[in-house]
Amino acid sequence: MNTKIYFDEAGNSGDNLLDKEQPIYVLASHNFNEEETRLILAPLLPLNNGEIHFYKLCKSKKYHKSIIDVLNNEMLDCSRIVMTAADKRFALWCNIVDKLVEPFYAKVLNEDMNKGGRKLQLANILYWMQTKIEDKELIEDFLQSFQNYYREKDLKKQEDYKNDFLVALGRIEMIKDEDVREFFGYISMCNAFDLWDTPGQKYSLDFSISEFNYSCNQWGEILQEKFNVYHDNSKQIEHWKEYIKFMADERIPETVVGYGDRKHIYPLKIDRLELVDSKTSIEIQLADLFASSLSYYLRKTYNGINEPFLKKLAETRFFNLKCFMQIGAGLNLNSEKFAKEMQNGGVDGVDFIVEQEQKYLKSNM
């Protein structure tokens, strides 16, 4: 019988990566069975009628000790839990590099920005460069118009948002700071060659599928066998169901893709994927507690909020596990080791997926 992996997410706002109320996205997964889950959640079970939901419980201080007790359970271990967290604003900068800079390098310069970690480095640099722009409204207009353009389906509105973006970009390039002008100039190069990606595609900015892929890849490495996925109801996962099925297809030759320590192995070892209602699954409720507690902590600290409950969360066994993958700025991208690892030969993930998808579609015609 396949191992069952239970997934839930917190802070999901789809393609809206500028949601100030939910700046962090978290995806949690675990492989505890029902009996183990009830043992872990035991401190909360007598106190709560119905579904266990972290955000409802944390509003009352009377539940705080029980939440801490759950997160200190000795069963919590990196062989049983996989977590990912992403700074959505940083993810939007990654989208800008991915959609507006990488095409210039690939199609005009015939260079792969993934090698040497240049794409990730540029996203980090631009993320920090925004702090050097004194006109905060300008940088928000720049980001918002980019996001609006790729989310919009109406052709006239797309053109308006694109123009808004280019106006904001032009104003940024007039700033006296040489570093700002230099690095935002990379974005202008793509526009000069009209290499804009097609807008209006559903979830084109959303990165939850990338987090899901990473988590499933981690579970494949942990278990070394096929497993079943039970995910809380998710519009994105429902949308990407066929794509996930393809990525787990056994006809894909087992291949390591990516560069440095950002490598994945395909095909994914998913045998079955099912969307379930958290109300009927206590295992999903545990995944919610993992995801939402981390999201709560990161959101509060992200906004500079300090409160006693946050300190207690940070001291729990769960928060000190080394099974977290974070997408955010501030990685040590200047080291020679990083550049060397990212430069070494590897299979480009996007190229591999496109090639295999074409074969997959042909075989299913």
C-alpha positions as a LaTeX table, in Angstrom:
\begin{tabular}{lrrr}
\hline
Residue & $x$ (\AA) & $y$ (\AA) & $z$ (\AA) \\
\hline
Met1 & 0.00 & 0.00 & 0.00 \\
Asn2 & 1.34 & 3.43 & $-0.95$ \\
Thr3 & 2.25 & 5.97 & 1.71 \\
Lys4 & $-0.32$ & 8.75 & 2.02 \\
Ile5 & 0.95 & 12.34 & 1.95 \\
Tyr6 & $-1.38$ & 15.10 & 3.17 \\
Phe7 & $-1.04$ & 18.67 & 1.87 \\
Asp8 & $-2.50$ & 22.01 & 2.90 \\
Glu9 & $-1.53$ & 25.60 & 2.16 \\
Ala10 & $-1.81$ & 29.00 & 3.81 \\
Gly11 & $-1.64$ & 32.50 & 2.39 \\
Asn12 & $-2.81$ & 31.49 & $-1.08$ \\
Ser13 & $-3.94$ & 34.52 & $-3.09$ \\
Gly14 & $-3.36$ & 33.04 & $-6.55$ \\
Asp15 & $-1.82$ & 35.45 & $-9.04$ \\
Asn16 & $-2.11$ & 38.38 & $-6.64$ \\
Leu17 & 1.46 & 38.46 & $-5.36$ \\
Leu18 & 1.06 & 41.98 & $-3.95$ \\
Asp19 & $-1.57$ & 41.02 & $-1.37$ \\
Lys20 & $-0.46$ & 42.97 & 1.71 \\
Glu21 & $-2.71$ & 40.93 & 3.98 \\
Gln22 & $-1.05$ & 37.68 & 2.86 \\
Pro23 & 2.57 & 38.42 & 1.88 \\
Ile24 & 3.79 & 34.86 & 2.52 \\
Tyr25 & 2.67 & 31.59 & 0.91 \\
Val26 & 3.25 & 28.31 & 2.78 \\
Leu27 & 2.70 & 24.72 & 1.67 \\
Ala28 & 2.87 & 21.98 & 4.31 \\
Ser29 & 2.81 & 18.22 & 3.85 \\
His30 & 3.20 & 15.21 & 6.16 \\
Asn31 & 2.79 & 11.44 & 6.16 \\
Phe32 & 1.26 & 10.80 & 9.59 \\
Asn33 & $-1.62$ & 8.32 & 9.55 \\
Glu34 & $-4.92$ & 8.97 & 11.32 \\
Glu35 & $-3.87$ & 7.34 & 14.60 \\
Glu36 & $-0.60$ & 9.30 & 14.71 \\
Thr37 & $-2.41$ & 12.50 & 13.76 \\
Arg38 & $-4.86$ & 12.12 & 16.64 \\
Leu39 & $-1.98$ & 11.58 & 19.07 \\
Ile40 & $-0.25$ & 14.73 & 17.84 \\
Leu41 & $-3.45$ & 16.80 & 17.96 \\
Ala42 & $-4.53$ & 15.34 & 21.33 \\
Pro43 & $-4.01$ & 18.62 & 23.26 \\
Leu44 & $-6.52$ & 20.35 & 20.95 \\
Leu45 & $-9.11$ & 17.62 & 20.37 \\
Pro46 & $-11.00$ & 18.01 & 23.71 \\
Leu47 & $-11.06$ & 21.80 & 23.34 \\
Asn48 & $-12.47$ & 22.10 & 19.87 \\
Asn49 & $-15.78$ & 21.03 & 18.38 \\
Gly50 & $-15.59$ & 20.32 & 14.67 \\
Glu51 & $-12.72$ & 21.22 & 12.35 \\
Ile52 & $-9.36$ & 22.17 & 13.83 \\
His53 & $-8.25$ & 25.35 & 12.11 \\
Phe54 & $-5.19$ & 27.26 & 13.33 \\
Tyr55 & $-6.39$ & 30.77 & 12.47 \\
Lys56 & $-9.61$ & 30.29 & 14.42 \\
Leu57 & $-7.80$ & 28.81 & 17.42 \\
Cys58 & $-4.95$ & 31.32 & 17.63 \\
Lys59 & $-7.38$ & 34.22 & 18.12 \\
Ser60 & $-8.04$ & 32.97 & 21.66 \\
Lys61 & $-5.17$ & 32.84 & 24.17 \\
Lys62 & $-6.78$ & 29.86 & 25.88 \\
Tyr63 & $-5.71$ & 27.70 & 22.91 \\
His64 & $-2.12$ & 28.96 & 22.71 \\
Lys65 & $-0.62$ & 26.46 & 25.16 \\
Ser66 & $-2.34$ & 23.54 & 23.41 \\
Ile67 & $-1.05$ & 24.74 & 20.02 \\
Ile68 & 2.48 & 24.94 & 21.44 \\
Asp69 & 2.12 & 21.44 & 22.90 \\
Val70 & 1.10 & 20.09 & 19.48 \\
Leu71 & 4.10 & 21.75 & 17.81 \\
Asn72 & 6.44 & 20.28 & 20.44 \\
Asn73 & 5.33 & 16.68 & 19.86 \\
Glu74 & 8.30 & 14.29 & 19.71 \\
Met75 & 6.91 & 12.63 & 16.58 \\
Leu76 & 7.56 & 15.75 & 14.49 \\
Asp77 & 10.58 & 14.99 & 12.34 \\
Cys78 & 11.99 & 15.89 & 8.92 \\
Ser79 & 11.36 & 12.35 & 7.70 \\
Arg80 & 7.64 & 12.98 & 8.25 \\
Ile81 & 7.20 & 16.64 & 7.27 \\
Val82 & 8.09 & 18.78 & 4.23 \\
Met83 & 7.54 & 22.55 & 4.32 \\
Thr84 & 7.95 & 25.33 & 1.75 \\
Ala85 & 7.51 & 29.07 & 2.24 \\
Ala86 & 7.71 & 31.91 & $-0.26$ \\
Asp87 & 7.89 & 35.69 & $-0.09$ \\
Lys88 & 5.29 & 36.62 & $-2.73$ \\
Arg89 & 6.83 & 40.01 & $-3.48$ \\
Phe90 & 10.16 & 38.34 & $-4.20$ \\
Ala91 & 8.31 & 35.79 & $-6.34$ \\
Leu92 & 6.92 & 38.69 & $-8.40$ \\
Trp93 & 10.46 & 39.96 & $-9.03$ \\
Cys94 & 11.38 & 36.42 & $-10.10$ \\
Asn95 & 8.47 & 36.57 & $-12.55$ \\
Ile96 & 9.75 & 39.88 & $-13.95$ \\
Val97 & 13.18 & 38.35 & $-14.58$ \\
Asp98 & 11.63 & 35.15 & $-15.91$ \\
Lys99 & 9.23 & 36.87 & $-18.33$ \\
Leu100 & 11.10 & 40.04 & $-19.32$ \\
Val101 & 14.84 & 39.41 & $-18.98$ \\
Glu102 & 15.44 & 35.70 & $-19.57$ \\
Pro103 & 13.78 & 35.81 & $-23.06$ \\
Phe104 & 16.32 & 38.46 & $-24.14$ \\
Tyr105 & 19.23 & 36.31 & $-22.97$ \\
Ala106 & 17.81 & 33.15 & $-24.55$ \\
Lys107 & 16.59 & 34.51 & $-27.90$ \\
Val108 & 19.00 & 37.39 & $-28.56$ \\
Leu109 & 22.20 & 36.44 & $-26.73$ \\
Asn110 & 21.61 & 32.67 & $-26.88$ \\
Glu111 & 22.60 & 32.34 & $-23.22$ \\
Asp112 & 21.03 & 30.35 & $-20.37$ \\
Met113 & 20.47 & 32.63 & $-17.36$ \\
Asn114 & 20.01 & 29.64 & $-15.06$ \\
Lys115 & 23.67 & 28.71 & $-15.42$ \\
Gly116 & 25.81 & 30.50 & $-12.91$ \\
Gly117 & 22.66 & 31.43 & $-11.01$ \\
Arg118 & 22.33 & 34.69 & $-12.94$ \\
Lys119 & 18.53 & 34.67 & $-13.03$ \\
Leu120 & 18.25 & 34.21 & $-9.28$ \\
Gln121 & 21.02 & 36.73 & $-8.67$ \\
Leu122 & 19.29 & 39.39 & $-10.77$ \\
Ala123 & 15.95 & 38.80 & $-9.01$ \\
Asn124 & 17.71 & 39.32 & $-5.68$ \\
Ile125 & 19.46 & 42.47 & $-6.87$ \\
Leu126 & 16.25 & 44.00 & $-8.23$ \\
Tyr127 & 14.42 & 43.09 & $-5.02$ \\
Trp128 & 16.96 & 45.03 & $-2.97$ \\
Met129 & 17.23 & 47.84 & $-5.53$ \\
Gln130 & 13.59 & 48.72 & $-4.92$ \\
Thr131 & 14.60 & 49.96 & $-1.45$ \\
Lys132 & 16.89 & 52.55 & $-3.10$ \\
Ile133 & 13.96 & 54.12 & $-4.94$ \\
Glu134 & 12.64 & 56.90 & $-2.71$ \\
Asp135 & 9.35 & 57.24 & $-4.60$ \\
Lys136 & 7.57 & 54.22 & $-3.11$ \\
Glu137 & 4.42 & 54.91 & $-5.11$ \\
Leu138 & 6.48 & 54.63 & $-8.30$ \\
Ile139 & 7.83 & 51.18 & $-7.49$ \\
Glu140 & 4.33 & 50.02 & $-6.48$ \\
Asp141 & 2.94 & 51.30 & $-9.80$ \\
Phe142 & 5.74 & 49.43 & $-11.59$ \\
Leu143 & 4.98 & 46.13 & $-9.87$ \\
Gln144 & 1.19 & 46.50 & $-9.95$ \\
Ser145 & 1.06 & 47.30 & $-13.67$ \\
Phe146 & 3.27 & 44.28 & $-14.44$ \\
Gln147 & 1.03 & 42.02 & $-12.38$ \\
Asn148 & $-2.15$ & 43.51 & $-13.86$ \\
Tyr149 & $-0.85$ & 43.01 & $-17.40$ \\
Tyr150 & $-0.24$ & 39.30 & $-16.96$ \\
Arg151 & $-3.51$ & 38.73 & $-15.10$ \\
Glu152 & $-5.71$ & 40.66 & $-17.55$ \\
Lys153 & $-7.62$ & 38.95 & $-20.38$ \\
Asp154 & $-9.09$ & 42.07 & $-22.04$ \\
Leu155 & $-6.79$ & 43.17 & $-24.89$ \\
Lys156 & $-7.42$ & 46.91 & $-24.43$ \\
Lys157 & $-6.73$ & 46.75 & $-20.71$ \\
Gln158 & $-3.61$ & 44.66 & $-21.36$ \\
Glu159 & $-2.25$ & 47.44 & $-23.57$ \\
Asp160 & $-3.09$ & 50.06 & $-20.94$ \\
Tyr161 & $-1.30$ & 48.11 & $-18.19$ \\
Lys162 & 1.70 & 47.53 & $-20.45$ \\
Asn163 & 1.92 & 51.26 & $-21.14$ \\
Asp164 & 1.63 & 52.01 & $-17.40$ \\
Phe165 & 4.49 & 49.59 & $-16.78$ \\
Leu166 & 6.71 & 51.16 & $-19.45$ \\
Val167 & 6.00 & 54.67 & $-18.13$ \\
Ala168 & 7.00 & 53.57 & $-14.62$ \\
Leu169 & 10.10 & 51.81 & $-15.99$ \\
Gly170 & 11.08 & 54.96 & $-17.89$ \\
Arg171 & 10.77 & 57.06 & $-14.75$ \\
Ile172 & 12.87 & 54.57 & $-12.77$ \\
Glu173 & 15.60 & 54.69 & $-15.42$ \\
Met174 & 15.77 & 58.48 & $-14.98$ \\
Ile175 & 16.77 & 58.09 & $-11.32$ \\
Lys176 & 20.30 & 59.34 & $-10.68$ \\
Asp177 & 21.45 & 56.20 & $-8.88$ \\
Glu178 & 23.72 & 54.39 & $-11.37$ \\
Asp179 & 23.03 & 50.93 & $-9.91$ \\
Val180 & 19.27 & 51.40 & $-10.27$ \\
Arg181 & 19.63 & 52.53 & $-13.89$ \\
Glu182 & 21.99 & 49.67 & $-14.72$ \\
Phe183 & 19.96 & 46.81 & $-13.32$ \\
Phe184 & 16.54 & 48.08 & $-14.40$ \\
Gly185 & 18.12 & 48.50 & $-17.83$ \\
Tyr186 & 18.09 & 44.70 & $-18.15$ \\
Ile187 & 14.29 & 44.88 & $-18.21$ \\
Ser188 & 14.30 & 47.54 & $-20.95$ \\
Met189 & 16.33 & 45.29 & $-23.25$ \\
Cys190 & 13.49 & 42.77 & $-23.46$ \\
Asn191 & 10.97 & 45.48 & $-24.34$ \\
Ala192 & 13.26 & 46.81 & $-27.09$ \\
Phe193 & 13.07 & 43.40 & $-28.81$ \\
Asp194 & 9.32 & 42.98 & $-28.04$ \\
Leu195 & 9.83 & 39.67 & $-26.22$ \\
Trp196 & 6.84 & 39.96 & $-23.91$ \\
Asp197 & 5.24 & 36.67 & $-22.91$ \\
Thr198 & 1.53 & 36.09 & $-23.65$ \\
Pro199 & $-0.65$ & 37.67 & $-20.90$ \\
Gly200 & $-4.04$ & 36.57 & $-19.60$ \\
Gln201 & $-3.09$ & 32.94 & $-18.99$ \\
Lys202 & $-4.64$ & 31.52 & $-15.85$ \\
Tyr203 & $-2.22$ & 31.26 & $-12.91$ \\
Ser204 & 0.70 & 32.40 & $-15.08$ \\
Leu205 & 2.24 & 34.28 & $-12.13$ \\
Asp206 & 1.22 & 31.79 & $-9.46$ \\
Phe207 & 4.04 & 29.62 & $-8.15$ \\
Ser208 & 2.11 & 27.14 & $-5.99$ \\
Ile209 & 2.69 & 24.42 & $-8.61$ \\
Ser210 & 6.46 & 24.95 & $-8.21$ \\
Glu211 & 6.15 & 24.57 & $-4.44$ \\
Phe212 & 4.07 & 21.44 & $-4.95$ \\
Asn213 & 6.65 & 20.00 & $-7.37$ \\
Tyr214 & 9.45 & 20.67 & $-4.91$ \\
Ser215 & 7.54 & 19.02 & $-2.05$ \\
Cys216 & 6.69 & 15.93 & $-4.10$ \\
Asn217 & 10.29 & 15.66 & $-5.24$ \\
Gln218 & 11.38 & 15.76 & $-1.59$ \\
Trp219 & 8.89 & 13.04 & $-0.70$ \\
Gly220 & 10.25 & 10.92 & $-3.54$ \\
Glu221 & 13.74 & 11.23 & $-2.08$ \\
Ile222 & 12.54 & 10.48 & 1.46 \\
Leu223 & 10.37 & 7.47 & 0.58 \\
Gln224 & 12.17 & 6.13 & $-2.50$ \\
Glu225 & 8.85 & 4.74 & $-3.70$ \\
Lys226 & 5.50 & 5.86 & $-5.11$ \\
Phe227 & 3.04 & 7.64 & $-2.84$ \\
Asn228 & $-0.53$ & 8.99 & $-2.88$ \\
Val229 & $-1.26$ & 12.70 & $-2.50$ \\
Tyr230 & $-4.29$ & 14.04 & $-0.62$ \\
His231 & $-4.49$ & 17.81 & $-1.02$ \\
Asp232 & $-6.97$ & 20.19 & 0.57 \\
Asn233 & $-9.34$ & 21.61 & $-2.05$ \\
Ser234 & $-7.27$ & 23.96 & $-4.21$ \\
Lys235 & $-8.25$ & 25.78 & $-7.41$ \\
Gln236 & $-4.64$ & 25.80 & $-8.56$ \\
Ile237 & $-4.06$ & 22.09 & $-8.03$ \\
Glu238 & $-7.38$ & 21.37 & $-9.75$ \\
His239 & $-6.23$ & 23.56 & $-12.66$ \\
Trp240 & $-2.84$ & 21.81 & $-12.90$ \\
Lys241 & $-4.16$ & 18.26 & $-12.40$ \\
Glu242 & $-3.37$ & 17.11 & $-15.95$ \\
Tyr243 & 0.05 & 18.72 & $-15.79$ \\
Ile244 & 0.79 & 16.92 & $-12.50$ \\
Lys245 & $-0.35$ & 13.65 & $-14.08$ \\
Phe246 & 2.10 & 14.26 & $-16.91$ \\
Met247 & 5.00 & 15.03 & $-14.54$ \\
Ala248 & 4.43 & 11.70 & $-12.80$ \\
Asp249 & 4.13 & 9.70 & $-16.03$ \\
Glu250 & 6.42 & 6.67 & $-16.01$ \\
Arg251 & 7.18 & 7.16 & $-19.71$ \\
Ile252 & 9.34 & 10.15 & $-18.77$ \\
Pro253 & 12.93 & 8.88 & $-18.51$ \\
Glu254 & 14.27 & 9.30 & $-14.97$ \\
Thr255 & 16.29 & 12.50 & $-15.21$ \\
Val256 & 17.90 & 14.96 & $-12.81$ \\
Val257 & 17.12 & 18.52 & $-13.98$ \\
Gly258 & 18.25 & 21.91 & $-12.73$ \\
Tyr259 & 21.50 & 23.34 & $-11.45$ \\
Gly260 & 23.42 & 23.40 & $-8.19$ \\
Asp261 & 21.32 & 22.45 & $-5.17$ \\
Arg262 & 18.10 & 23.35 & $-6.99$ \\
Lys263 & 17.76 & 20.02 & $-8.75$ \\
His264 & 14.65 & 17.88 & $-9.19$ \\
Ile265 & 14.22 & 14.30 & $-10.30$ \\
Tyr266 & 11.51 & 13.47 & $-12.85$ \\
Pro267 & 9.13 & 11.76 & $-13.11$ \\
Leu268 & 7.57 & 12.56 & $-9.74$ \\
Lys269 & 6.65 & 9.47 & $-7.73$ \\
Ile270 & 2.97 & 10.41 & $-7.40$ \\
Asp271 & 0.73 & 7.40 & $-7.95$ \\
Arg272 & $-2.58$ & 9.06 & $-7.09$ \\
Leu273 & $-3.77$ & 12.64 & $-6.53$ \\
Glu274 & $-7.02$ & 13.42 & $-4.75$ \\
Leu275 & $-8.51$ & 16.73 & $-3.59$ \\
Val276 & $-10.32$ & 16.42 & $-0.26$ \\
Asp277 & $-12.37$ & 18.60 & 2.07 \\
Ser278 & $-10.45$ & 19.38 & 5.26 \\
Lys279 & $-13.66$ & 19.01 & 7.28 \\
Thr280 & $-13.62$ & 15.27 & 6.58 \\
Ser281 & $-9.88$ & 14.70 & 7.05 \\
Ile282 & $-8.13$ & 15.19 & 10.38 \\
Glu283 & $-4.81$ & 14.60 & 8.59 \\
Ile284 & $-5.46$ & 17.64 & 6.39 \\
Gln285 & $-6.33$ & 19.60 & 9.53 \\
Leu286 & $-2.88$ & 18.77 & 10.91 \\
Ala287 & $-1.32$ & 19.95 & 7.65 \\
Asp288 & $-3.32$ & 23.18 & 8.06 \\
Leu289 & $-1.93$ & 23.68 & 11.55 \\
Phe290 & 1.61 & 23.25 & 10.21 \\
Ala291 & 1.06 & 25.59 & 7.25 \\
Ser292 & $-0.99$ & 28.23 & 9.04 \\
Ser293 & 1.21 & 28.46 & 12.13 \\
Leu294 & 4.26 & 29.08 & 9.95 \\
Ser295 & 2.34 & 31.52 & 7.75 \\
Tyr296 & 1.08 & 33.36 & 10.84 \\
Tyr297 & 4.59 & 33.65 & 12.27 \\
Leu298 & 6.21 & 34.77 & 9.01 \\
Arg299 & 3.44 & 37.27 & 8.22 \\
Lys300 & 3.71 & 38.89 & 11.64 \\
Thr301 & 7.51 & 39.09 & 11.59 \\
Tyr302 & 7.44 & 40.28 & 7.95 \\
Asn303 & 5.31 & 43.23 & 9.08 \\
Gly304 & 7.51 & 43.95 & 12.10 \\
Ile305 & 4.99 & 42.74 & 14.68 \\
Asn306 & 6.32 & 41.34 & 17.95 \\
Glu307 & 4.17 & 39.46 & 20.44 \\
Pro308 & 4.77 & 36.77 & 23.12 \\
Phe309 & 2.98 & 34.03 & 21.17 \\
Leu310 & 5.41 & 34.44 & 18.26 \\
Lys311 & 8.37 & 33.87 & 20.56 \\
Lys312 & 6.76 & 30.70 & 21.90 \\
Leu313 & 6.09 & 29.45 & 18.36 \\
Ala314 & 9.72 & 30.09 & 17.36 \\
Glu315 & 10.94 & 27.95 & 20.26 \\
Thr316 & 8.87 & 24.86 & 19.38 \\
Arg317 & 10.29 & 21.65 & 17.99 \\
Phe318 & 8.35 & 22.16 & 14.75 \\
Phe319 & 9.81 & 25.62 & 14.07 \\
Asn320 & 13.33 & 24.32 & 14.61 \\
Leu321 & 13.12 & 21.43 & 12.16 \\
Lys322 & 15.51 & 21.64 & 9.20 \\
Cys323 & 12.94 & 20.62 & 6.60 \\
Phe324 & 11.98 & 24.04 & 5.27 \\
Met325 & 12.58 & 25.33 & 1.75 \\
Gln326 & 12.27 & 29.10 & 1.47 \\
Ile327 & 11.88 & 31.27 & $-1.62$ \\
Gly328 & 13.02 & 34.74 & $-0.72$ \\
Ala329 & 15.70 & 37.34 & $-1.10$ \\
Gly330 & 18.93 & 37.33 & 0.86 \\
Leu331 & 20.49 & 34.07 & $-0.32$ \\
Asn332 & 24.29 & 34.00 & $-0.38$ \\
Leu333 & 24.48 & 34.46 & $-4.13$ \\
Asn334 & 27.85 & 36.17 & $-4.29$ \\
Ser335 & 29.90 & 33.19 & $-3.21$ \\
Glu336 & 32.15 & 31.44 & $-5.71$ \\
Lys337 & 30.74 & 28.11 & $-4.49$ \\
Phe338 & 27.18 & 29.11 & $-5.48$ \\
Ala339 & 28.25 & 30.34 & $-8.93$ \\
Lys340 & 30.35 & 27.23 & $-9.55$ \\
Glu341 & 27.53 & 24.88 & $-8.54$ \\
Met342 & 25.06 & 26.71 & $-10.75$ \\
Gln343 & 27.52 & 26.78 & $-13.65$ \\
Asn344 & 28.27 & 23.07 & $-13.65$ \\
Gly345 & 26.59 & 21.03 & $-16.34$ \\
Gly346 & 22.93 & 20.34 & $-15.81$ \\
Val347 & 19.69 & 19.77 & $-17.69$ \\
Asp348 & 17.54 & 22.90 & $-17.94$ \\
Gly349 & 14.24 & 22.14 & $-16.21$ \\
Val350 & 12.02 & 24.18 & $-18.54$ \\
Asp351 & 13.61 & 22.72 & $-21.70$ \\
Phe352 & 13.24 & 19.20 & $-20.31$ \\
Ile353 & 9.57 & 19.66 & $-19.37$ \\
Val354 & 8.71 & 21.20 & $-22.76$ \\
Glu355 & 10.44 & 18.38 & $-24.63$ \\
Gln356 & 8.78 & 15.65 & $-22.56$ \\
Glu357 & 5.37 & 17.35 & $-22.70$ \\
Gln358 & 5.46 & 17.32 & $-26.50$ \\
Lys359 & 6.20 & 13.59 & $-26.46$ \\
Tyr360 & 3.48 & 13.04 & $-23.84$ \\
Leu361 & 0.85 & 14.90 & $-25.86$ \\
Lys362 & 1.76 & 13.02 & $-29.06$ \\
Ser363 & 1.50 & 9.66 & $-27.30$ \\
Asn364 & $-1.98$ & 10.55 & $-26.01$ \\
Met365 & $-3.40$ & 11.73 & $-29.34$ \\
\hline
\end{tabular}
